[in-house]
Amino acid sequence: METPSDRRYTPAHEWVQIVSDDPEGTRVRIGISDFAQDSLGDIVFVDLPEVDRSVEAGETIAEVESTKSVGEVYAPMTGKVAAANAELEDTPELVNEDPYGRGWIAELVVADMAGFDGLLDAEAYAGTLD
Amino acid sequence: MTELLHTPLHELHSELGARFAPFAGYDMPLRYEAGAVAEHNWTRASAGLFDVSHMGVLEVIGADAAVALETVVPSDLAGLSPGTSRYTVLPNDDGGIRDDLIVTRLDDDTFQLVVNAATKDADRAHLADRVGDRVRIDGFLDVGIIAVQGPAAVHVLAAHAPAIGAMVFGEQVNFPIAGVCCRVSRSGYTGEDGFELIVPADRLAAVAGALLADERVAPAGLGARDSLRLEAGLCLYGSDLDETTSPVEAGLRWVIQKRRREEGGFPGEQRILGELADGPGRRRVGLAPTGRRPVRPGTVLLVDGEEVGVVTSGTYGPTADAPVAMGYVTSGHHQVGTELVAAQRGREEPVAVATLPFVPHRYVR
């Protein structure tokens, strides 16, 4: 199972990647891990967050539905939704095919990045899967 | 929790990379490496192989067997020819459904019953209670069942026994497959042409392995089985049928043949015959969500904010390329095209009553 080292992970099997600096903070991209997509099975619908919505850390910002179940995606940090991956509206299977790339779910602008350092690095996250 | 049971193919499923899930007390393959959607699509395009060995196979034997069984099912069994099968239900005394099953007449005095895993022990006890003094009940037989479903299934099996190609839907004949005598029926639970094979338990893995060696055949799990049967508009016992739903509400009035409607003489006949005459208060319908989000079982259906029904099955249909669902609605809201609101997890989504099946059946009659 793949675990790229250019990003951090949450215990809820999400990844967070720093994209760029933003006037209001730091722009991060989030998605679900290879383990998460594999556990869910074929993904058939992604409920994306609305852009500009403010979200608290831990709040549900998206739902990823497979043929059999519904997985919730939680905001890993407090921030504002800057983008949602509209490509998933018609091709939700991208989350299965490319969970760390084209299957990204949303981008947040985060003012306080303190929470980022508390996330798991690739090695620590991979360790939780053993 | 008690230990999950294994079918004779459990080891084979593991070798094929199955992801398992508990189902009716059995550890069953949910999907293999290809995934549920690919397995679904392969079944519609070529042939999927399903392990359904969790189901129970009984034989009811006696000179009086047809007459005795007609006291527990509403179908015409006296008129069933040897070597043919009929889908039917075991009604309870209130007209609800204890189980749905396939009855096959093996000869004048012997009927084979294939019943659901979750209900099989209760079914056997019920039969013993109602007809045990008139017939002999054998089983559960020490067998496993595999279903080979899809347009290539007939070619795959005819390579083992050419006469299989001449069978029609609802027929059952014994044929050797990979050197093992199997009870082969042209039937299934996907809407596709296909076959089910009842095989001695100790030879099941050998037969499954021989069939999987054919490149047209790929293993398919419970996930694909569910989306296939739902697109075909077929009921899942425990979801779409239960002790409260009558066969008339469920749209299964066709299981009650004319003579039985006239004569009665089956459990729950008061309600069932009454609903046949006056129409049922609620009806099973197909449901097509207008968006892409699947609606899930348990979702309440509303008209003008008032509850008129509930979803009993719902998932994404790969062939329909859309969410597909079934449920029950109050009569009057059941016409195709009726617009309803599905209220799930604090969200309201429009759904329309749709024609069943979502994908046309391709049975060979």
Tab-separated table of N, CA, C and O in Angstrom, chain A residues 69-116:
chain	number	residue	atom	x	y	z
A	69	SER	N	-21.039	1.405	1.486
A	69	SER	CA	-21.030	2.183	2.728
A	69	SER	C	-20.709	3.648	2.477
A	69	SER	O	-20.386	4.052	1.365
A	70	VAL	N	-20.816	4.418	3.538
A	70	VAL	CA	-20.575	5.852	3.465
A	70	VAL	C	-19.416	6.187	4.393
A	70	VAL	O	-19.440	5.837	5.573
A	71	GLY	N	-18.387	6.865	3.864
A	71	GLY	CA	-17.265	7.300	4.696
A	71	GLY	C	-17.307	8.815	4.830
A	71	GLY	O	-17.594	9.524	3.864
A	72	GLU	N	-17.057	9.306	6.043
A	72	GLU	CA	-17.047	10.752	6.247
A	72	GLU	C	-15.611	11.262	6.180
A	72	GLU	O	-14.685	10.594	6.623
A	73	VAL	N	-15.463	12.455	5.618
A	73	VAL	CA	-14.160	13.112	5.573
A	73	VAL	C	-14.225	14.295	6.534
A	73	VAL	O	-15.128	15.136	6.431
A	74	TYR	N	-13.295	14.313	7.476
A	74	TYR	CA	-13.295	15.354	8.511
A	74	TYR	C	-12.263	16.428	8.175
A	74	TYR	O	-11.190	16.124	7.641
A	75	ALA	N	-12.581	17.667	8.534
A	75	ALA	CA	-11.604	18.741	8.362
A	75	ALA	C	-10.437	18.468	9.308
A	75	ALA	O	-10.647	18.344	10.516
A	76	PRO	N	-9.211	18.336	8.779
A	76	PRO	CA	-8.083	18.025	9.660
A	76	PRO	C	-7.655	19.236	10.494
A	76	PRO	O	-7.008	19.071	11.521
A	77	MET	N	-8.032	20.425	10.045
A	77	MET	CA	-7.680	21.665	10.742
A	77	MET	C	-8.797	22.669	10.508
A	77	MET	O	-9.575	22.533	9.565
A	78	THR	N	-8.853	23.673	11.374
A	78	THR	CA	-9.840	24.732	11.204
A	78	THR	C	-9.429	25.624	10.027
A	78	THR	O	-8.247	25.946	9.876
A	79	GLY	N	-10.406	25.976	9.184
A	79	GLY	CA	-10.068	26.803	8.029
A	79	GLY	C	-11.286	27.101	7.189
A	79	GLY	O	-12.424	26.974	7.651
A	80	LYS	N	-11.015	27.486	5.950
A	80	LYS	CA	-12.091	27.838	5.040
A	80	LYS	C	-11.909	27.047	3.750
A	80	LYS	O	-10.775	26.913	3.253
A	81	VAL	N	-12.983	26.518	3.210
A	81	VAL	CA	-12.876	25.719	1.981
A	81	VAL	C	-12.524	26.643	0.823
A	81	VAL	O	-13.245	27.605	0.542
A	82	ALA	N	-11.411	26.361	0.169
A	82	ALA	CA	-10.946	27.203	-0.934
A	82	ALA	C	-11.265	26.573	-2.288
A	82	ALA	O	-11.384	27.267	-3.290
A	83	ALA	N	-11.415	25.248	-2.303
A	83	ALA	CA	-11.708	24.567	-3.568
A	83	ALA	C	-12.250	23.180	-3.262
A	83	ALA	O	-11.958	22.609	-2.207
A	84	ALA	N	-13.057	22.664	-4.182
A	84	ALA	CA	-13.520	21.272	-4.101
A	84	ALA	C	-13.251	20.645	-5.459
A	84	ALA	O	-13.313	21.336	-6.484
A	85	ASN	N	-12.920	19.388	-5.465
A	85	ASN	CA	-12.530	18.731	-6.715
A	85	ASN	C	-13.761	18.365	-7.542
A	85	ASN	O	-14.308	17.266	-7.427
A	86	ALA	N	-14.168	19.296	-8.412
A	86	ALA	CA	-15.397	19.117	-9.199
A	86	ALA	C	-15.315	17.912	-10.136
A	86	ALA	O	-16.343	17.383	-10.569
A	87	GLU	N	-14.099	17.472	-10.443
A	87	GLU	CA	-13.941	16.308	-11.318
A	87	GLU	C	-14.598	15.053	-10.705
A	87	GLU	O	-14.995	14.132	-11.419
A	88	LEU	N	-14.718	15.052	-9.371
A	88	LEU	CA	-15.296	13.876	-8.699
A	88	LEU	C	-16.807	13.784	-8.880
A	88	LEU	O	-17.408	12.747	-8.619
A	89	GLU	N	-17.448	14.883	-9.309
A	89	GLU	CA	-18.902	14.840	-9.502
A	89	GLU	C	-19.279	13.800	-10.547
A	89	GLU	O	-20.244	13.067	-10.370
A	90	ASP	N	-18.523	13.750	-11.625
A	90	ASP	CA	-18.830	12.782	-12.682
A	90	ASP	C	-17.933	11.553	-12.651
A	90	ASP	O	-18.269	10.531	-13.241
A	91	THR	N	-16.775	11.660	-12.009
A	91	THR	CA	-15.854	10.522	-11.981
A	91	THR	C	-15.358	10.278	-10.547
A	91	THR	O	-14.171	10.438	-10.253
A	92	PRO	N	-16.286	9.877	-9.670
A	92	PRO	CA	-15.903	9.619	-8.277
A	92	PRO	C	-14.865	8.506	-8.147
A	92	PRO	O	-14.144	8.441	-7.162
A	93	GLU	N	-14.779	7.636	-9.174
A	93	GLU	CA	-13.840	6.527	-9.115
A	93	GLU	C	-12.379	6.987	-9.114
A	93	GLU	O	-11.478	6.201	-8.838
A	94	LEU	N	-12.142	8.290	-9.410
A	94	LEU	CA	-10.772	8.806	-9.319
A	94	LEU	C	-10.209	8.645	-7.908
A	94	LEU	O	-8.995	8.526	-7.731
A	95	VAL	N	-11.097	8.654	-6.906
A	95	VAL	CA	-10.627	8.470	-5.519
A	95	VAL	C	-10.017	7.075	-5.358
A	95	VAL	O	-9.023	6.896	-4.657
A	96	ASN	N	-10.583	6.080	-6.047
A	96	ASN	CA	-10.007	4.731	-6.023
A	96	ASN	C	-8.726	4.662	-6.845
A	96	ASN	O	-7.742	4.071	-6.431
A	97	GLU	N	-8.794	5.273	-8.023
A	97	GLU	CA	-7.708	5.073	-8.987
A	97	GLU	C	-6.458	5.869	-8.631
A	97	GLU	O	-5.342	5.449	-8.918
A	98	ASP	N	-6.650	7.052	-8.031
A	98	ASP	CA	-5.518	7.945	-7.791
A	98	ASP	C	-5.775	8.748	-6.512
A	98	ASP	O	-5.947	9.969	-6.558
A	99	PRO	N	-5.801	8.058	-5.365
A	99	PRO	CA	-6.238	8.734	-4.125
A	99	PRO	C	-5.332	9.888	-3.712
A	99	PRO	O	-5.804	10.826	-3.066
A	100	TYR	N	-4.052	9.836	-4.097
A	100	TYR	CA	-3.117	10.893	-3.681
A	100	TYR	C	-2.935	11.963	-4.748
A	100	TYR	O	-2.220	12.932	-4.550
A	101	GLY	N	-3.579	11.765	-5.912
A	101	GLY	CA	-3.412	12.704	-7.003
A	101	GLY	C	-4.747	13.273	-7.436
A	101	GLY	O	-5.352	14.071	-6.726
A	102	ARG	N	-5.241	12.790	-8.583
A	102	ARG	CA	-6.481	13.357	-9.137
A	102	ARG	C	-7.704	13.073	-8.265
A	102	ARG	O	-8.751	13.673	-8.467
A	103	GLY	N	-7.573	12.185	-7.303
A	103	GLY	CA	-8.694	11.886	-6.417
A	103	GLY	C	-8.735	12.760	-5.172
A	103	GLY	O	-9.452	12.436	-4.223
A	104	TRP	N	-8.009	13.891	-5.172
A	104	TRP	CA	-8.084	14.803	-4.014
A	104	TRP	C	-9.519	15.275	-3.823
A	104	TRP	O	-10.328	15.271	-4.767
A	105	ILE	N	-9.848	15.711	-2.615
A	105	ILE	CA	-11.247	16.045	-2.343
A	105	ILE	C	-11.477	17.548	-2.206
A	105	ILE	O	-12.380	18.098	-2.834
A	106	ALA	N	-10.661	18.219	-1.404
A	106	ALA	CA	-10.897	19.655	-1.195
A	106	ALA	C	-9.593	20.345	-0.825
A	106	ALA	O	-8.599	19.690	-0.480
A	107	GLU	N	-9.619	21.674	-0.922
A	107	GLU	CA	-8.507	22.481	-0.427
A	107	GLU	C	-9.049	23.448	0.615
A	107	GLU	O	-10.150	23.994	0.473
A	108	LEU	N	-8.264	23.620	1.661
A	108	LEU	CA	-8.619	24.546	2.731
A	108	LEU	C	-7.550	25.624	2.824
A	108	LEU	O	-6.382	25.346	2.576
A	109	VAL	N	-7.976	26.822	3.229
A	109	VAL	CA	-7.002	27.836	3.635
A	109	VAL	C	-7.011	27.852	5.161
A	109	VAL	O	-8.072	28.009	5.789
A	110	VAL	N	-5.846	27.599	5.719
A	110	VAL	CA	-5.714	27.429	7.162
A	110	VAL	C	-4.870	28.570	7.731
A	110	VAL	O	-3.739	28.805	7.272
A	111	ALA	N	-5.414	29.329	8.699
A	111	ALA	CA	-4.688	30.456	9.293
A	111	ALA	C	-3.646	29.956	10.288
A	111	ALA	O	-2.513	30.435	10.314
A	112	ASP	N	-4.029	28.983	11.100
A	112	ASP	CA	-3.137	28.499	12.156
A	112	ASP	C	-2.680	27.083	11.818
A	112	ASP	O	-3.460	26.133	11.909
A	113	MET	N	-1.416	26.964	11.439
A	113	MET	CA	-0.907	25.661	10.989
A	113	MET	C	-0.352	24.808	12.128
A	113	MET	O	0.289	23.776	11.884
A	114	ALA	N	-0.582	25.238	13.369
A	114	ALA	CA	-0.034	24.472	14.499
A	114	ALA	C	-0.489	23.010	14.439
A	114	ALA	O	0.278	22.094	14.756
A	115	GLY	N	-1.730	22.785	14.011
A	115	GLY	CA	-2.271	21.429	13.967
A	115	GLY	C	-1.535	20.521	12.990
A	115	GLY	O	-1.510	19.305	13.151
A	116	PHE	N	-0.937	21.107	11.981
A	116	PHE	CA	-0.266	20.314	10.950
A	116	PHE	C	0.876	19.482	11.530
A	116	PHE	O	1.060	18.325	11.184
